[in-house]
mmCIF file of C-alpha atoms in Angstrom:
data_model
loop_
_atom_site.group_PDB
_atom_site.id
_atom_site.type_symbol
_atom_site.label_atom_id
_atom_site.label_comp_id
_atom_site.label_asym_id
_atom_site.label_seq_id
_atom_site.Cartn_x
_atom_site.Cartn_y
_atom_site.Cartn_z
ATOM 1 C CA UNK Z 1 68.218 141.436 131.754
ATOM 2 C CA UNK Z 2 67.292 142.833 128.346
ATOM 3 C CA UNK Z 3 69.660 141.866 125.556
ATOM 4 C CA UNK Z 4 70.259 141.639 121.793
ATOM 5 C CA UNK Z 5 71.031 137.931 121.818
ATOM 6 C CA UNK Z 6 68.041 136.909 119.665
ATOM 7 C CA UNK Z 7 68.848 139.622 117.106
ATOM 8 C CA UNK Z 8 72.507 138.599 116.844
ATOM 9 C CA UNK Z 9 71.535 134.943 116.565
ATOM 10 C CA UNK Z 10 68.983 135.480 113.796
ATOM 11 C CA UNK Z 11 71.402 137.688 111.856
ATOM 12 C CA UNK Z 12 73.594 134.588 111.542
ATOM 13 C CA UNK Z 13 70.664 132.303 110.733
ATOM 14 C CA UNK Z 14 71.340 130.219 113.842
ATOM 15 C CA UNK Z 15 68.669 128.342 115.709
ATOM 16 C CA UNK Z 16 68.625 128.322 119.492
ATOM 17 C CA UNK Z 17 70.051 124.811 119.294
ATOM 18 C CA UNK Z 18 72.917 126.029 117.088
ATOM 19 C CA UNK Z 19 73.785 128.782 119.570
ATOM 20 C CA UNK Z 20 73.468 126.425 122.525
ATOM 21 C CA UNK Z 21 75.955 124.046 120.913
ATOM 22 C CA UNK Z 22 78.474 126.853 120.335
ATOM 23 C CA UNK Z 23 78.122 128.029 123.933
ATOM 24 C CA UNK Z 24 78.103 124.509 125.380
ATOM 25 C CA UNK Z 25 74.825 125.155 127.210
ATOM 26 C CA UNK Z 26 71.298 123.792 126.863
ATOM 27 C CA UNK Z 27 68.727 125.222 124.436
ATOM 28 C CA UNK Z 28 66.592 126.039 127.470
ATOM 29 C CA UNK Z 29 69.404 128.238 128.797
ATOM 30 C CA UNK Z 30 69.576 130.129 125.502
ATOM 31 C CA UNK Z 31 65.809 130.623 125.531
ATOM 32 C CA UNK Z 32 65.897 131.894 129.124
ATOM 33 C CA UNK Z 33 68.641 134.371 128.233
ATOM 34 C CA UNK Z 34 66.861 135.651 125.132
ATOM 35 C CA UNK Z 35 63.571 136.179 126.946
ATOM 36 C CA UNK Z 36 65.283 137.903 129.864
ATOM 37 C CA UNK Z 37 64.144 135.278 132.346
ATOM 38 C CA UNK Z 38 67.750 134.513 133.271
ATOM 39 C CA UNK Z 39 70.915 136.606 133.432
ATOM 40 C CA UNK Z 40 74.215 135.154 132.196
ATOM 41 C CA UNK Z 41 77.076 134.531 134.538
ATOM 42 C CA UNK Z 42 80.078 136.786 133.923
ATOM 43 C CA UNK Z 43 82.090 133.991 132.216
ATOM 44 C CA UNK Z 44 79.130 133.089 129.979
ATOM 45 C CA UNK Z 45 78.594 136.747 129.080
ATOM 46 C CA UNK Z 46 82.243 137.020 128.038
ATOM 47 C CA UNK Z 47 81.935 133.833 126.003
ATOM 48 C CA UNK Z 48 78.871 135.203 124.190
ATOM 49 C CA UNK Z 49 80.670 138.499 123.506
ATOM 50 C CA UNK Z 50 83.655 136.625 122.075
ATOM 51 C CA UNK Z 51 81.440 134.424 119.910
ATOM 52 C CA UNK Z 52 79.688 137.431 118.340
ATOM 53 C CA UNK Z 53 82.854 139.562 118.333
ATOM 54 C CA UNK Z 54 80.934 142.292 120.119
ATOM 55 C CA UNK Z 55 81.484 144.122 123.437
ATOM 56 C CA UNK Z 56 79.489 142.755 126.375
ATOM 57 C CA UNK Z 57 77.778 146.081 126.970
ATOM 58 C CA UNK Z 58 76.461 146.132 123.372
ATOM 59 C CA UNK Z 59 74.793 142.732 123.813
ATOM 60 C CA UNK Z 60 73.387 143.070 127.316
ATOM 61 C CA UNK Z 61 71.555 146.261 128.212
ATOM 62 C CA UNK Z 62 73.092 147.645 131.370
ATOM 63 C CA UNK Z 63 70.483 147.888 134.084
ATOM 64 C CA UNK Z 64 70.978 149.326 137.564
ATOM 65 C CA UNK Z 65 70.936 145.905 139.200
ATOM 66 C CA UNK Z 66 72.846 143.966 136.535
ATOM 67 C CA UNK Z 67 76.357 142.635 137.010
ATOM 68 C CA UNK Z 68 77.576 145.069 134.366
ATOM 69 C CA UNK Z 69 75.916 148.172 135.832
ATOM 70 C CA UNK Z 70 78.153 151.207 135.664
ATOM 71 C CA UNK Z 71 76.835 152.807 138.856
ATOM 72 C CA UNK Z 72 77.486 151.490 142.349
ATOM 73 C CA UNK Z 73 74.476 150.238 144.322
ATOM 74 C CA UNK Z 74 74.361 150.887 148.042
ATOM 75 C CA UNK Z 75 75.403 147.420 149.097
ATOM 76 C CA UNK Z 76 78.899 146.054 148.667
ATOM 77 C CA UNK Z 77 79.313 144.314 145.313
ATOM 78 C CA UNK Z 78 81.649 143.915 142.366
ATOM 79 C CA UNK Z 79 79.487 145.965 140.029
ATOM 80 C CA UNK Z 80 80.557 149.200 138.366
ATOM 81 C CA UNK Z 81 83.309 147.835 136.117
ATOM 82 C CA UNK Z 82 84.616 150.010 133.288
ATOM 83 C CA UNK Z 83 84.681 148.588 129.759
ATOM 84 C CA UNK Z 84 88.419 147.965 130.036
ATOM 85 C CA UNK Z 85 88.002 146.250 133.406
ATOM 86 C CA UNK Z 86 85.345 143.963 131.944
ATOM 87 C CA UNK Z 87 87.706 143.176 129.071
ATOM 88 C CA UNK Z 88 90.489 142.347 131.556
ATOM 89 C CA UNK Z 89 88.246 139.780 133.271
ATOM 90 C CA UNK Z 90 87.246 138.307 129.904
ATOM 91 C CA UNK Z 91 90.915 137.943 128.963
ATOM 92 C CA UNK Z 92 91.574 136.406 132.396
ATOM 93 C CA UNK Z 93 88.980 133.759 131.523
ATOM 94 C CA UNK Z 94 90.901 133.058 128.314
ATOM 95 C CA UNK Z 95 94.153 132.659 130.252
ATOM 96 C CA UNK Z 96 92.493 130.192 132.624
ATOM 97 C CA UNK Z 97 91.167 128.259 129.634
ATOM 98 C CA UNK Z 98 94.622 128.264 128.002
ATOM 99 C CA UNK Z 99 96.147 126.559 131.062
ATOM 100 C CA UNK Z 100 93.114 124.252 131.421
ATOM 101 C CA UNK Z 101 92.191 125.449 134.925
ATOM 102 C CA UNK Z 102 88.642 125.615 136.304
ATOM 103 C CA UNK Z 103 89.075 128.929 138.126
ATOM 104 C CA UNK Z 104 90.168 132.538 137.632
ATOM 105 C CA UNK Z 105 92.702 133.574 140.246
ATOM 106 C CA UNK Z 106 94.821 136.645 140.837
ATOM 107 C CA UNK Z 107 97.417 135.300 138.402
ATOM 108 C CA UNK Z 108 94.906 135.115 135.533
ATOM 109 C CA UNK Z 109 93.723 138.651 136.316
ATOM 110 C CA UNK Z 110 97.333 139.849 136.087
ATOM 111 C CA UNK Z 111 97.669 138.139 132.701
ATOM 112 C CA UNK Z 112 94.366 139.722 131.647
ATOM 113 C CA UNK Z 113 95.745 143.159 132.547
ATOM 114 C CA UNK Z 114 98.820 142.540 130.415
ATOM 115 C CA UNK Z 115 96.719 141.192 127.533
ATOM 116 C CA UNK Z 116 94.567 144.349 127.506
ATOM 117 C CA UNK Z 117 97.469 146.503 126.365
ATOM 118 C CA UNK Z 118 95.550 149.742 126.005
ATOM 119 C CA UNK Z 119 95.594 150.688 129.682
ATOM 120 C CA UNK Z 120 98.006 152.684 131.816
ATOM 121 C CA UNK Z 121 98.411 149.593 134.029
ATOM 122 C CA UNK Z 122 99.640 147.376 131.188
ATOM 123 C CA UNK Z 123 101.989 150.065 129.876
ATOM 124 C CA UNK Z 124 103.364 150.708 133.375
ATOM 125 C CA UNK Z 125 104.093 147.007 133.905
ATOM 126 C CA UNK Z 126 105.709 146.738 130.471
ATOM 127 C CA UNK Z 127 107.885 149.783 131.195
ATOM 128 C CA UNK Z 128 109.110 147.960 134.301
ATOM 129 C CA UNK Z 129 110.023 144.869 132.288
ATOM 130 C CA UNK Z 130 106.880 142.771 132.837
ATOM 131 C CA UNK Z 131 105.425 141.703 129.512
ATOM 132 C CA UNK Z 132 102.738 139.126 128.835
ATOM 133 C CA UNK Z 133 105.075 136.344 127.727
ATOM 134 C CA UNK Z 134 107.334 136.622 130.792
ATOM 135 C CA UNK Z 135 104.328 136.663 133.115
ATOM 136 C CA UNK Z 136 102.769 133.647 131.381
ATOM 137 C CA UNK Z 137 106.003 131.690 131.878
ATOM 138 C CA UNK Z 138 106.116 132.555 135.593
ATOM 139 C CA UNK Z 139 102.452 131.664 136.117
ATOM 140 C CA UNK Z 140 102.977 128.324 134.399
ATOM 141 C CA UNK Z 141 105.997 127.623 136.633
ATOM 142 C CA UNK Z 142 103.925 128.227 139.761
ATOM 143 C CA UNK Z 143 100.541 126.634 138.982
ATOM 144 C CA UNK Z 144 101.303 124.471 135.945
ATOM 145 C CA UNK Z 145 98.600 123.048 133.686
ATOM 146 C CA UNK Z 146 95.218 121.907 134.936
ATOM 147 C CA UNK Z 147 93.046 119.069 133.684
ATOM 148 C CA UNK Z 148 89.860 120.914 132.671
ATOM 149 C CA UNK Z 149 89.375 120.181 128.968
ATOM 150 C CA UNK Z 150 85.740 121.281 128.690
ATOM 151 C CA UNK Z 151 84.944 124.865 127.726
ATOM 152 C CA UNK Z 152 83.257 125.469 131.049
ATOM 153 C CA UNK Z 153 82.577 128.575 133.106
ATOM 154 C CA UNK Z 154 85.370 129.515 135.469
ATOM 155 C CA UNK Z 155 84.476 131.273 138.737
ATOM 156 C CA UNK Z 156 86.681 133.764 140.564
ATOM 157 C CA UNK Z 157 88.699 132.379 143.450
ATOM 158 C CA UNK Z 158 88.269 133.964 146.911
ATOM 159 C CA UNK Z 159 91.547 135.866 146.462
ATOM 160 C CA UNK Z 160 90.438 137.139 143.041
ATOM 161 C CA UNK Z 161 87.190 138.346 144.609
ATOM 162 C CA UNK Z 162 89.238 140.059 147.298
ATOM 163 C CA UNK Z 163 91.200 141.863 144.576
ATOM 164 C CA UNK Z 164 87.967 143.283 143.138
ATOM 165 C CA UNK Z 165 86.791 144.192 146.624
ATOM 166 C CA UNK Z 166 90.018 146.106 147.263
ATOM 167 C CA UNK Z 167 89.624 147.769 143.852
ATOM 168 C CA UNK Z 168 86.059 148.762 144.731
ATOM 169 C CA UNK Z 169 87.199 150.222 148.042
ATOM 170 C CA UNK Z 170 89.858 152.275 146.239
ATOM 171 C CA UNK Z 171 87.231 153.616 143.833
ATOM 172 C CA UNK Z 172 84.996 154.779 146.668
ATOM 173 C CA UNK Z 173 87.889 156.235 148.662
ATOM 174 C CA UNK Z 174 89.087 158.242 145.636
ATOM 175 C CA UNK Z 175 85.506 159.214 144.630
ATOM 176 C CA UNK Z 176 85.889 157.714 141.161
ATOM 177 C CA UNK Z 177 82.950 156.551 139.070
ATOM 178 C CA UNK Z 178 83.899 152.957 138.305
ATOM 179 C CA UNK Z 179 86.494 150.235 138.743
ATOM 180 C CA UNK Z 180 89.176 150.688 136.079
ATOM 181 C CA UNK Z 181 92.352 148.729 135.350
ATOM 182 C CA UNK Z 182 94.460 150.869 137.699
ATOM 183 C CA UNK Z 183 92.147 150.012 140.594
ATOM 184 C CA UNK Z 184 92.433 146.318 139.706
ATOM 185 C CA UNK Z 185 96.234 146.532 139.617
ATOM 186 C CA UNK Z 186 96.151 148.246 142.993
ATOM 187 C CA UNK Z 187 93.980 145.404 144.314
ATOM 188 C CA UNK Z 188 96.447 142.824 142.971
ATOM 189 C CA UNK Z 189 99.318 144.577 144.750
ATOM 190 C CA UNK Z 190 97.438 144.819 148.055
ATOM 191 C CA UNK Z 191 96.257 141.186 147.981
ATOM 192 C CA UNK Z 192 99.722 140.176 149.105
ATOM 193 C CA UNK Z 193 99.135 136.422 149.330
ATOM 194 C CA UNK Z 194 97.979 135.963 145.743
ATOM 195 C CA UNK Z 195 99.966 134.183 143.054
ATOM 196 C CA UNK Z 196 100.075 137.463 141.099
ATOM 197 C CA UNK Z 197 102.311 139.128 143.693
ATOM 198 C CA UNK Z 198 104.650 136.119 143.607
ATOM 199 C CA UNK Z 199 104.844 136.468 139.825
ATOM 200 C CA UNK Z 200 105.665 140.181 140.062
ATOM 201 C CA UNK Z 201 108.339 139.568 142.704
ATOM 202 C CA UNK Z 202 109.877 136.781 140.612
ATOM 203 C CA UNK Z 203 110.123 139.264 137.736
ATOM 204 C CA UNK Z 204 112.042 141.706 139.934
ATOM 205 C CA UNK Z 205 109.235 144.165 140.714
ATOM 206 C CA UNK Z 206 109.352 146.212 143.915
ATOM 207 C CA UNK Z 207 105.697 146.165 144.972
ATOM 208 C CA UNK Z 208 105.982 149.347 147.023
ATOM 209 C CA UNK Z 209 107.371 151.293 144.065
ATOM 210 C CA UNK Z 210 104.675 149.857 141.800
ATOM 211 C CA UNK Z 211 101.931 150.753 144.251
ATOM 212 C CA UNK Z 212 103.242 154.318 144.547
ATOM 213 C CA UNK Z 213 103.212 154.810 140.768
ATOM 214 C CA UNK Z 214 99.667 153.441 140.485
ATOM 215 C CA UNK Z 215 98.464 155.721 143.287
ATOM 216 C CA UNK Z 216 100.077 158.741 141.638
ATOM 217 C CA UNK Z 217 98.165 157.961 138.439
ATOM 218 C CA UNK Z 218 94.880 157.429 140.278
ATOM 219 C CA UNK Z 219 95.229 160.663 142.235
ATOM 220 C CA UNK Z 220 95.702 162.826 139.152
ATOM 221 C CA UNK Z 221 92.682 165.161 138.745
ATOM 222 C CA UNK Z 222 92.400 164.430 135.027
ATOM 223 C CA UNK Z 223 93.117 160.969 133.684
ATOM 224 C CA UNK Z 224 93.558 161.665 129.993
ATOM 225 C CA UNK Z 225 93.392 159.044 127.294
ATOM 226 C CA UNK Z 226 96.720 158.086 125.688
ATOM 227 C CA UNK Z 227 97.717 159.766 122.444
ATOM 228 C CA UNK Z 228 96.954 158.161 119.097
ATOM 229 C CA UNK Z 229 100.538 156.990 118.747
ATOM 230 C CA UNK Z 230 100.446 155.357 122.167
ATOM 231 C CA UNK Z 231 97.104 153.736 121.373
ATOM 232 C CA UNK Z 232 98.574 152.201 118.259
ATOM 233 C CA UNK Z 233 101.979 151.238 119.615
ATOM 234 C CA UNK Z 234 100.542 149.203 122.451
ATOM 235 C CA UNK Z 235 99.059 146.863 119.853
ATOM 236 C CA UNK Z 236 102.387 146.677 118.005
ATOM 237 C CA UNK Z 237 100.798 148.687 115.199
ATOM 238 C CA UNK Z 238 103.308 151.486 115.481
ATOM 239 C CA UNK Z 239 107.071 151.558 115.316
ATOM 240 C CA UNK Z 240 108.892 153.192 118.218
ATOM 241 C CA UNK Z 241 112.605 153.284 118.863
ATOM 242 C CA UNK Z 242 111.808 153.353 122.577
ATOM 243 C CA UNK Z 243 109.769 150.194 122.528
ATOM 244 C CA UNK Z 244 111.636 147.166 123.812
ATOM 245 C CA UNK Z 245 108.833 144.658 123.376
ATOM 246 C CA UNK Z 246 109.181 142.575 120.189
ATOM 247 C CA UNK Z 247 106.170 141.998 118.025
ATOM 248 C CA UNK Z 248 104.568 138.593 118.542
ATOM 249 C CA UNK Z 249 105.423 136.316 115.580
ATOM 250 C CA UNK Z 250 102.632 135.195 113.259
ATOM 251 C CA UNK Z 251 101.213 131.757 113.867
ATOM 252 C CA UNK Z 252 101.672 128.993 111.286
ATOM 253 C CA UNK Z 253 98.259 129.331 109.625
ATOM 254 C CA UNK Z 254 98.322 133.091 109.178
ATOM 255 C CA UNK Z 255 101.961 132.910 108.064
ATOM 256 C CA UNK Z 256 101.096 130.426 105.333
ATOM 257 C CA UNK Z 257 98.140 132.539 104.171
ATOM 258 C CA UNK Z 258 100.465 135.551 103.997
ATOM 259 C CA UNK Z 259 102.843 133.660 101.719
ATOM 260 C CA UNK Z 260 100.021 132.359 99.509
ATOM 261 C CA UNK Z 261 98.512 135.811 99.017
ATOM 262 C CA UNK Z 262 101.903 137.471 98.504
ATOM 263 C CA UNK Z 263 102.783 134.923 95.842
ATOM 264 C CA UNK Z 264 99.529 135.499 93.943
ATOM 265 C CA UNK Z 265 99.923 139.278 94.114
ATOM 266 C CA UNK Z 266 103.591 139.286 93.094
ATOM 267 C CA UNK Z 267 103.051 136.904 90.172
ATOM 268 C CA UNK Z 268 100.532 139.393 88.758
ATOM 269 C CA UNK Z 269 102.108 142.727 89.727
ATOM 270 C CA UNK Z 270 105.814 142.297 88.941
ATOM 271 C CA UNK Z 271 105.544 141.076 85.304
ATOM 272 C CA UNK Z 272 103.244 144.062 84.607
ATOM 273 C CA UNK Z 273 105.400 146.486 86.613
ATOM 274 C CA UNK Z 274 102.354 147.772 88.484
ATOM 275 C CA UNK Z 275 103.993 148.555 91.813
ATOM 276 C CA UNK Z 276 105.422 147.023 94.982
ATOM 277 C CA UNK Z 277 104.211 144.396 97.475
ATOM 278 C CA UNK Z 278 105.779 144.468 100.935
ATOM 279 C CA UNK Z 279 105.429 142.400 104.082
ATOM 280 C CA UNK Z 280 105.311 143.608 107.719
ATOM 281 C CA UNK Z 281 106.431 147.111 106.762
ATOM 282 C CA UNK Z 282 106.077 150.447 108.564
ATOM 283 C CA UNK Z 283 104.535 153.449 106.785
ATOM 284 C CA UNK Z 284 105.008 157.065 107.906
ATOM 285 C CA UNK Z 285 101.457 158.423 107.715
ATOM 286 C CA UNK Z 286 100.350 162.059 107.326
ATOM 287 C CA UNK Z 287 99.239 162.210 110.992
ATOM 288 C CA UNK Z 288 102.815 161.481 112.143
ATOM 289 C CA UNK Z 289 102.330 157.821 113.094
ATOM 290 C CA UNK Z 290 104.409 154.992 111.692
ATOM 291 C CA UNK Z 291 102.044 152.034 111.357
ATOM 292 C CA UNK Z 292 102.881 148.475 110.402
ATOM 293 C CA UNK Z 293 100.638 146.253 108.309
ATOM 294 C CA UNK Z 294 100.960 142.568 107.420
ATOM 295 C CA UNK Z 295 100.897 143.075 103.630
ATOM 296 C CA UNK Z 296 100.684 146.211 101.536
ATOM 297 C CA UNK Z 297 100.609 147.233 97.874
ATOM 298 C CA UNK Z 298 101.802 150.618 96.574
ATOM 299 C CA UNK Z 299 101.213 151.536 92.951
ATOM 300 C CA UNK Z 300 104.151 152.354 90.705
ATOM 301 C CA UNK Z 301 102.929 155.909 90.157
ATOM 302 C CA UNK Z 302 102.979 156.694 93.875
ATOM 303 C CA UNK Z 303 106.347 155.158 94.755
ATOM 304 C CA UNK Z 304 108.915 156.619 92.357
ATOM 305 C CA UNK Z 305 111.915 155.828 94.552
ATOM 306 C CA UNK Z 306 112.435 152.869 96.883
ATOM 307 C CA UNK Z 307 113.044 154.271 100.395
ATOM 308 C CA UNK Z 308 115.664 152.766 102.708
ATOM 309 C CA UNK Z 309 113.500 153.378 105.792
ATOM 310 C CA UNK Z 310 109.724 153.938 106.122
ATOM 311 C CA UNK Z 311 107.972 155.296 103.028
ATOM 312 C CA UNK Z 312 106.225 158.575 103.782
ATOM 313 C CA UNK Z 313 102.922 157.640 102.220
ATOM 314 C CA UNK Z 314 99.781 155.593 102.759
ATOM 315 C CA UNK Z 315 99.685 152.261 100.877
ATOM 316 C CA UNK Z 316 96.921 151.735 98.327
ATOM 317 C CA UNK Z 317 96.085 148.309 99.761
ATOM 318 C CA UNK Z 318 96.560 147.085 103.332
ATOM 319 C CA UNK Z 319 96.042 143.483 104.388
ATOM 320 C CA UNK Z 320 95.703 142.076 107.892
ATOM 321 C CA UNK Z 321 95.544 138.344 108.614
ATOM 322 C CA UNK Z 322 94.040 137.226 111.916
ATOM 323 C CA UNK Z 323 96.351 135.024 113.913
ATOM 324 C CA UNK Z 324 95.378 132.867 116.890
ATOM 325 C CA UNK Z 325 96.426 135.718 119.200
ATOM 326 C CA UNK Z 326 94.555 138.577 117.513
ATOM 327 C CA UNK Z 327 91.177 140.146 118.193
ATOM 328 C CA UNK Z 328 89.178 140.918 115.055
ATOM 329 C CA UNK Z 329 87.910 144.242 116.412
ATOM 330 C CA UNK Z 330 91.462 145.538 116.895
ATOM 331 C CA UNK Z 331 92.503 144.542 113.383
ATOM 332 C CA UNK Z 332 89.398 146.262 111.984
ATOM 333 C CA UNK Z 333 90.285 149.418 113.922
ATOM 334 C CA UNK Z 334 93.789 149.265 112.498
ATOM 335 C CA UNK Z 335 92.494 148.983 108.934
ATOM 336 C CA UNK Z 336 90.150 151.917 109.554
ATOM 337 C CA UNK Z 337 93.143 154.032 110.641
ATOM 338 C CA UNK Z 338 94.824 153.325 107.303
ATOM 339 C CA UNK Z 339 91.616 154.092 105.368
ATOM 340 C CA UNK Z 340 91.160 157.365 107.253
ATOM 341 C CA UNK Z 341 94.698 158.340 106.243
ATOM 342 C CA UNK Z 342 94.069 157.591 102.557
ATOM 343 C CA UNK Z 343 94.360 153.843 101.842
ATOM 344 C CA UNK Z 344 91.942 152.742 99.107
ATOM 345 C CA UNK Z 345 91.244 149.152 100.177
ATOM 346 C CA UNK Z 346 91.657 147.244 103.435
ATOM 347 C CA UNK Z 347 91.393 143.454 103.630
ATOM 348 C CA UNK Z 348 90.963 141.422 106.818
ATOM 349 C CA UNK Z 349 91.501 137.695 106.310
ATOM 350 C CA UNK Z 350 90.061 135.468 109.029
ATOM 351 C CA UNK Z 351 91.186 131.826 108.738
ATOM 352 C CA UNK Z 352 88.938 130.783 111.646
ATOM 353 C CA UNK Z 353 85.784 131.863 109.806
ATOM 354 C CA UNK Z 354 87.389 131.426 106.342
ATOM 355 C CA UNK Z 355 86.260 134.876 105.279
ATOM 356 C CA UNK Z 356 87.781 137.970 103.666
ATOM 357 C CA UNK Z 357 86.350 141.296 104.831
ATOM 358 C CA UNK Z 358 86.786 144.087 102.259
ATOM 359 C CA UNK Z 359 86.608 147.744 103.281
ATOM 360 C CA UNK Z 360 86.770 150.462 100.632
ATOM 361 C CA UNK Z 361 86.619 154.202 100.996
ATOM 362 C CA UNK Z 362 83.038 155.379 100.544
ATOM 363 C CA UNK Z 363 81.626 151.868 100.145
ATOM 364 C CA UNK Z 364 79.882 149.397 102.401
ATOM 365 C CA UNK Z 365 81.833 146.539 103.918
ATOM 366 C CA UNK Z 366 81.748 143.288 101.938
ATOM 367 C CA UNK Z 367 82.432 139.864 103.457
ATOM 368 C CA UNK Z 368 83.543 137.181 101.001
ATOM 369 C CA UNK Z 369 83.303 133.464 101.749
ATOM 370 C CA UNK Z 370 84.386 130.216 100.120
ATOM 371 C CA UNK Z 371 82.865 129.936 96.649
ATOM 372 C CA UNK Z 372 83.309 133.680 96.056
ATOM 373 C CA UNK Z 373 86.149 135.538 94.347
ATOM 374 C CA UNK Z 374 88.278 138.412 95.612
ATOM 375 C CA UNK Z 375 88.905 141.203 93.094
ATOM 376 C CA UNK Z 376 90.737 144.530 93.393
ATOM 377 C CA UNK Z 377 89.504 146.131 90.191
ATOM 378 C CA UNK Z 378 90.345 149.742 91.073
ATOM 379 C CA UNK Z 379 93.964 148.794 91.814
ATOM 380 C CA UNK Z 380 94.656 145.604 89.850
ATOM 381 C CA UNK Z 381 92.235 145.233 86.900
ATOM 382 C CA UNK Z 382 91.552 141.619 85.890
ATOM 383 C CA UNK Z 383 93.371 140.194 88.942
ATOM 384 C CA UNK Z 384 91.222 137.786 90.914
ATOM 385 C CA UNK Z 385 91.625 135.129 93.573
ATOM 386 C CA UNK Z 386 89.067 132.541 94.712
ATOM 387 C CA UNK Z 387 88.737 132.865 98.485
ATOM 388 C CA UNK Z 388 89.084 129.101 98.911
ATOM 389 C CA UNK Z 389 92.625 129.263 97.517
ATOM 390 C CA UNK Z 390 93.828 131.285 100.495
ATOM 391 C CA UNK Z 391 93.510 128.399 102.928
ATOM 392 C CA UNK Z 392 96.030 125.654 103.600
ATOM 393 C CA UNK Z 393 95.722 122.740 101.180
ATOM 394 C CA UNK Z 394 94.895 119.256 102.392
ATOM 395 C CA UNK Z 395 97.534 116.795 101.192
ATOM 396 C CA UNK Z 396 96.641 113.210 100.336
#
């Protein structure tokens, strides 16, 4: 299979040995992948995509006979997955890893569906009271923790394969182009002996009602994409009075970084009366959305009166801080939404890589690392912060 693995590796100045160590494979395996002599397994492909923070289909060129091919071959197979379906299986791998199991079963696929919140399937389950946290608790009650500590590849169980087979059969019966998340959910419902159905029943779901709603969605002639507001709210970016799912709290590391940055900004801004710094606040944007950002700065000139609810403006500076539960690509998309609506600067702080990504309107993206200094000259002249001072201190 042709791929961009060598290009992505060299862009990071990694040797084949460096990449092999990160993937927990041999250097010979990396060489075979780069030269196209060997195709990655699905779990390894997902691991590579996660490492480079890049979709699978942008790393591996989709060929007719590859595992990621978008068209169905004549023989029965599990090919023809949509991008969202591939992401669901990648997230299922993560759930298996989290519980230290050496397999991906129907229960991990269900958790993957709920983790990929952009789909109709995830939103339908959430509307029926099944959110990711509740499902994770039920799965843990049933299967508990495993003993696999190594970051190894995790194959699909026979029942999980049956789910994809049932999904594939539904695709062909409905004359659709590819397996999407709705087909996978339908497969989970119809594989009645899987752990996933036990989880749904334990959470009070009537499987017949759920199946009927999924079928109604699949049988619609046009399956339109959700609106912008729905696309944002499913990631907890937007505020909705109808949403009953609480936002996931920040983890300890990102919470501490938030406090450290807020303190440095406030100590400079308030004595000079330059504007306001707010935390986890919703902003009513010109396009009608109310989006929430981790930290924001609004200049004094633009905020004459302190609103009691959501300010009807776009902040000058938006800051997102990656937590252990976040995907970088989603946070970048969120920052781009703010920039498109008029924000001047967007910062993405990644404690895992210890970097600060700076996006400015009309300028190229800049990534700052330890040893470099963050400045916001167009908003806060003379203010600066060494990147290394964002991270948690090490006490003696």
